[in-house]
XYZ file of C-alpha atoms in Angstrom:
377
model
C 99.783 -12.955 86.502
C 96.288 -14.140 85.605
C 95.015 -17.153 87.529
C 93.482 -19.733 85.215
C 89.951 -20.849 85.926
C 90.942 -24.382 86.860
C 90.812 -26.229 90.158
C 92.183 -29.549 91.346
C 90.175 -32.516 92.568
C 90.969 -36.160 93.228
C 89.160 -38.896 91.336
C 88.275 -42.356 92.635
C 91.686 -43.674 91.662
C 93.367 -41.026 93.782
C 94.777 -39.145 90.806
C 94.690 -35.366 90.613
C 92.420 -34.045 87.854
C 92.242 -30.430 86.665
C 88.667 -29.234 86.340
C 87.394 -26.118 84.591
C 84.719 -23.868 86.043
C 81.552 -22.897 84.198
C 79.197 -19.941 84.555
C 75.801 -20.308 82.910
C 74.954 -16.685 82.119
C 71.284 -17.229 81.232
C 68.784 -19.361 83.158
C 65.450 -19.081 84.997
C 63.244 -20.297 87.808
C 59.458 -20.065 87.988
C 56.516 -21.220 85.887
C 56.913 -21.250 82.145
C 54.274 -22.178 79.593
C 55.956 -23.074 76.309
C 53.350 -22.585 73.591
C 55.872 -23.510 70.893
C 56.438 -26.993 72.275
C 53.075 -27.239 74.058
C 54.701 -27.932 77.435
C 54.685 -26.181 80.773
C 56.182 -26.766 84.172
C 57.214 -25.157 87.414
C 60.980 -24.894 87.710
C 62.495 -24.480 91.135
C 66.053 -23.958 92.303
C 66.276 -27.659 93.182
C 66.060 -28.564 89.491
C 69.536 -27.120 88.997
C 70.937 -29.485 91.625
C 71.021 -32.135 88.923
C 73.679 -30.222 87.016
C 75.578 -28.604 89.900
C 75.890 -31.575 92.276
C 78.430 -33.383 90.081
C 81.027 -32.382 87.474
C 79.839 -32.262 83.862
C 81.552 -32.922 80.523
C 82.822 -36.375 81.517
C 83.860 -35.063 84.912
C 86.102 -32.286 83.592
C 84.014 -29.224 84.507
C 81.989 -27.869 87.404
C 79.059 -25.460 87.033
C 80.030 -22.850 89.619
C 77.452 -20.090 89.054
C 74.133 -19.776 87.259
C 72.562 -16.372 86.592
C 68.813 -16.664 87.016
C 65.779 -14.433 86.559
C 62.204 -15.013 87.694
C 59.815 -16.306 85.033
C 56.943 -15.275 87.302
C 57.863 -11.659 86.498
C 57.536 -12.350 82.777
C 53.974 -12.502 81.464
C 54.517 -15.492 79.160
C 51.302 -17.517 79.517
C 49.095 -17.372 76.426
C 45.383 -18.104 76.544
C 45.999 -21.420 74.766
C 48.339 -22.570 77.530
C 46.060 -21.833 80.482
C 44.352 -25.212 80.076
C 47.728 -26.952 80.005
C 48.646 -25.331 83.307
C 45.391 -26.492 84.904
C 46.046 -30.054 83.729
C 49.299 -29.987 85.685
C 47.673 -28.363 88.692
C 49.623 -25.151 88.167
C 48.432 -21.586 88.409
C 50.727 -18.767 87.433
C 50.479 -15.508 89.340
C 52.128 -12.685 87.457
C 54.353 -10.754 89.860
C 55.364 -7.096 89.656
C 58.944 -5.790 89.808
C 58.991 -5.577 93.606
C 57.325 -8.882 94.515
C 58.916 -10.930 91.752
C 62.425 -9.720 92.401
C 62.003 -10.162 96.152
C 61.006 -13.737 95.395
C 64.163 -14.398 93.376
C 66.272 -12.838 96.139
C 64.802 -15.253 98.684
C 65.307 -18.220 96.337
C 68.960 -17.435 95.667
C 69.817 -16.699 99.300
C 69.462 -20.391 100.114
C 71.046 -21.495 96.817
C 74.469 -19.820 96.577
C 75.187 -21.224 93.094
C 72.260 -19.189 91.732
C 72.912 -15.470 91.172
C 69.873 -13.212 90.616
C 69.096 -10.833 87.767
C 66.314 -8.307 88.379
C 63.474 -8.576 85.867
C 62.342 -5.163 84.611
C 58.863 -4.219 83.369
C 59.089 -0.818 81.633
C 55.821 -1.571 79.839
C 53.982 -1.382 83.173
C 55.788 1.455 84.963
C 56.500 5.152 84.539
C 60.165 4.875 85.565
C 62.704 2.550 87.154
C 62.023 3.533 90.778
C 60.891 -0.005 91.711
C 64.244 -1.323 90.534
C 66.047 1.403 92.483
C 64.178 0.187 95.559
C 64.805 -3.512 95.044
C 68.526 -2.988 94.424
C 68.780 -1.660 97.982
C 67.281 -4.855 99.382
C 69.813 -7.352 98.080
C 72.607 -8.186 95.667
C 71.618 -8.366 92.007
C 74.143 -8.993 89.243
C 72.294 -7.493 86.286
C 68.941 -6.480 84.819
C 66.757 -8.675 82.592
C 64.393 -7.425 79.854
C 61.995 -9.372 77.637
C 60.731 -6.945 74.951
C 58.837 -9.673 73.103
C 56.590 -10.692 76.000
C 56.167 -7.057 77.048
C 55.242 -6.113 73.474
C 57.477 -3.082 73.943
C 60.090 -2.414 71.261
C 63.607 -2.522 72.681
C 64.435 0.949 71.353
C 61.486 2.576 73.153
C 62.246 5.556 75.423
C 60.642 3.718 78.365
C 63.836 1.684 78.747
C 66.068 4.735 79.209
C 65.541 5.247 82.943
C 66.302 1.579 83.552
C 69.511 1.932 81.592
C 70.455 4.895 83.784
C 70.007 2.670 86.833
C 72.195 0.034 85.202
C 74.930 2.573 84.537
C 74.785 3.992 88.055
C 75.092 0.514 89.566
C 77.527 -1.038 87.048
C 74.978 -3.677 86.028
C 74.911 -5.513 82.676
C 71.541 -5.723 80.905
C 70.364 -9.011 79.387
C 67.824 -8.581 76.564
C 65.800 -11.330 74.963
C 66.875 -11.049 71.322
C 64.824 -12.568 68.526
C 65.427 -11.252 65.040
C 63.241 -13.556 62.939
C 60.070 -11.600 62.255
C 60.169 -9.910 65.644
C 59.178 -6.247 65.789
C 60.075 -5.896 69.464
C 63.473 -7.418 70.199
C 65.613 -7.467 67.067
C 69.401 -6.992 67.409
C 69.104 -3.657 65.600
C 66.492 -2.305 68.033
C 68.572 -3.350 71.036
C 71.653 -1.798 69.430
C 69.791 1.492 68.999
C 69.044 1.579 72.725
C 72.597 0.528 73.631
C 74.007 3.416 71.589
C 72.027 5.832 73.770
C 73.785 4.326 76.802
C 77.245 3.325 75.545
C 78.707 2.681 79.005
C 76.126 -0.012 79.821
C 76.991 -3.599 78.795
C 74.052 -4.965 76.803
C 73.771 -8.696 76.106
C 71.985 -10.039 73.028
C 70.418 -13.222 74.386
C 70.388 -16.322 72.168
C 72.732 -14.623 69.665
C 69.579 -13.510 67.881
C 67.671 -16.785 68.342
C 67.461 -18.999 65.274
C 69.580 -19.937 62.289
C 68.313 -17.056 60.136
C 68.890 -14.502 62.884
C 72.379 -15.242 64.165
C 74.056 -13.364 61.309
C 72.157 -10.165 62.179
C 73.143 -10.432 65.820
C 76.780 -11.081 64.925
C 76.787 -8.053 62.609
C 75.449 -5.837 65.406
C 78.026 -7.271 67.791
C 80.912 -6.574 65.393
C 79.617 -3.144 64.334
C 79.358 -2.016 67.949
C 82.934 -3.121 68.590
C 84.459 -1.593 65.462
C 82.565 1.696 65.797
C 82.944 1.854 69.575
C 79.457 3.327 69.929
C 77.987 0.723 72.312
C 79.098 -2.067 74.656
C 77.472 -5.174 73.210
C 77.835 -8.798 74.303
C 75.932 -11.927 73.276
C 75.154 -15.297 74.830
C 74.918 -18.570 72.919
C 71.714 -19.992 74.355
C 69.474 -21.359 71.593
C 72.475 -21.972 69.328
C 71.627 -25.603 68.660
C 74.753 -27.733 68.441
C 72.710 -30.594 66.991
C 71.568 -28.604 63.962
C 73.133 -26.966 60.919
C 74.001 -23.861 62.968
C 76.446 -25.758 65.196
C 79.387 -23.889 63.622
C 77.910 -20.517 64.548
C 79.784 -20.469 67.856
C 83.244 -21.110 66.419
C 82.610 -18.878 63.386
C 81.558 -16.034 65.688
C 84.602 -16.535 67.920
C 86.863 -16.367 64.840
C 85.304 -13.064 63.786
C 85.653 -11.693 67.313
C 89.272 -12.816 67.423
C 90.139 -10.557 64.486
C 88.141 -7.334 64.836
C 89.471 -3.879 63.974
C 89.980 -3.422 67.738
C 91.864 -6.711 68.130
C 90.814 -9.846 70.009
C 87.294 -9.295 71.356
C 86.366 -12.890 72.174
C 85.552 -11.511 75.636
C 82.160 -10.457 74.214
C 80.647 -13.958 73.926
C 79.111 -15.816 76.895
C 77.984 -19.368 77.545
C 74.291 -19.612 78.448
C 71.507 -22.164 78.118
C 68.205 -20.367 78.844
C 67.356 -23.363 81.035
C 64.631 -24.459 81.564
C 63.475 -23.089 78.195
C 64.204 -24.305 74.674
C 66.588 -27.257 74.460
C 66.802 -27.208 78.243
C 63.092 -27.523 78.870
C 61.589 -30.102 81.179
C 63.300 -33.157 79.691
C 66.656 -31.469 79.190
C 66.892 -29.975 82.649
C 65.894 -33.221 84.333
C 68.628 -35.070 82.468
C 72.127 -33.973 83.493
C 73.602 -35.795 80.496
C 71.702 -33.481 78.156
C 73.217 -30.387 79.761
C 76.647 -31.994 79.962
C 76.591 -33.215 76.356
C 75.913 -29.685 75.109
C 78.998 -28.396 76.926
C 81.079 -31.275 75.607
C 80.045 -30.628 72.009
C 80.859 -26.919 72.211
C 84.240 -27.512 73.835
C 85.187 -30.156 71.295
C 84.235 -27.885 68.392
C 86.392 -25.084 69.834
C 89.292 -27.487 70.337
C 89.011 -28.712 66.743
C 88.822 -25.206 65.263
C 91.393 -23.337 67.382
C 94.021 -25.948 68.251
C 96.487 -24.563 70.809
C 94.331 -21.496 71.432
C 91.290 -23.679 72.070
C 91.705 -24.046 75.827
C 92.153 -20.317 76.390
C 89.158 -19.415 74.207
C 87.043 -22.116 75.814
C 87.902 -20.801 79.292
C 86.857 -17.313 78.224
C 83.561 -18.450 76.752
C 82.552 -20.701 79.632
C 83.899 -18.749 82.604
C 86.236 -15.762 82.311
C 83.959 -13.499 80.261
C 80.958 -13.874 82.565
C 83.149 -13.635 85.661
C 84.591 -10.316 84.495
C 81.248 -8.957 83.292
C 78.937 -9.864 86.181
C 81.208 -10.330 89.169
C 84.562 -8.509 89.000
C 82.994 -5.860 86.715
C 86.204 -5.218 84.798
C 84.131 -3.522 82.114
C 83.469 -0.733 84.647
C 87.157 -0.373 85.459
C 87.952 -0.220 81.740
C 85.302 2.451 81.179
C 86.704 4.555 84.015
C 90.212 4.141 82.620
C 89.046 5.180 79.149
C 87.236 8.201 80.565
C 90.299 9.148 82.592
C 92.424 8.911 79.445
C 89.938 11.016 77.452
C 89.770 13.609 80.219
C 93.563 13.660 80.363
C 93.762 14.264 76.618
C 91.187 17.064 76.813
C 92.975 18.732 79.749
C 96.324 18.430 77.986
C 94.844 20.011 74.850
C 93.374 22.889 76.861
C 96.679 23.472 78.665
C 98.571 23.381 75.377
C 96.174 25.898 73.815
C 96.516 28.131 76.873
C 100.299 27.909 76.684
C 100.309 28.849 72.984
C 98.014 31.824 73.650
C 100.095 32.964 76.616
C 103.251 32.743 74.546
C 101.689 34.787 71.747
C 100.570 37.480 74.201
C 103.977 37.544 75.828
C 105.699 38.031 72.478
C 103.245 40.799 71.632
C 104.030 42.653 74.840
C 107.777 42.388 74.205
C 107.640 44.050 70.767
C 109.852 47.126 70.440
C 108.045 50.499 70.219
C 109.114 51.004 66.620
C 107.727 47.578 65.658
C 104.391 48.491 67.205
C 104.348 51.840 65.358
C 105.253 50.147 62.098
C 102.384 47.738 62.507
C 100.034 50.681 63.162
C 101.178 52.455 59.971
C 100.458 49.327 57.994
């Protein structure tokens, strides 16, 4: 029997309240210079205390885990933003795969809610040996790639060794995905790489990022499921519930609910990209902003799915990320599928051998006159 992702707590009136758990599958710490919004700040683990210290969504939910990667490993400061950093007394030091991922390990060790992803830099290395080294030093829950900031197309061969490491260690790979005019991290480019490594779960961050791009990401997601040629997921960070794309989440869940392979709503994850985008400085400092986003999404799911709403909401906000990053059920499923395929192959070989053996046996049992008759013919 599956245990639901709910826990009990007592409110001020002494009544028992059932609270859902939430996993934010996409967040960051470190210095980020946002050229789009002309803001920059240094985000530390303590900033997340504002959303983890108390229940969110009117007290109904608790943020249990947040998957974080180190912005200091991502070279995201443009020349135009250097002055803005100086104004705030900040100086960003770009860290390599070893130093940056050691830093995130140390940060998360003292903040158990935060779970680290290892940032990868295939544009600056010859192979994934640094990541092999860092994985021996501590627990990571996935790999993070940002093709746009690396200026390295997501289908480039330089990613392949990293994907091998991911497969060997049962680690999902989170890719920045930005379809609108991006020649580095489109859903199609990421899909091309994922097809070369079909056992590795690949997450399209931001569901393609932007109203014009979501449809391309959803198409890739559905194509990969129906064709079975890659293991693609997506997170919903940057899907703005206050804009005209607010129905993207429920529309995508409906499509995933009725794929050729059945219900695949397990492929969509809740994420915010905090402290970037909607969850930049002002949003992350204001717990109500974070909480209101969750409330809006949950209400839209409830309105669209009725009785199935609670189950689907639990999957989106908790179950899917729990199974992908922590219990790694995708790995167990892959092994089961491989075992089944191997069993079918072995059975086919044995059947062919049995047929051949039977034919030979019948040939040996032919009467002498039958053999002679066949020779005359």
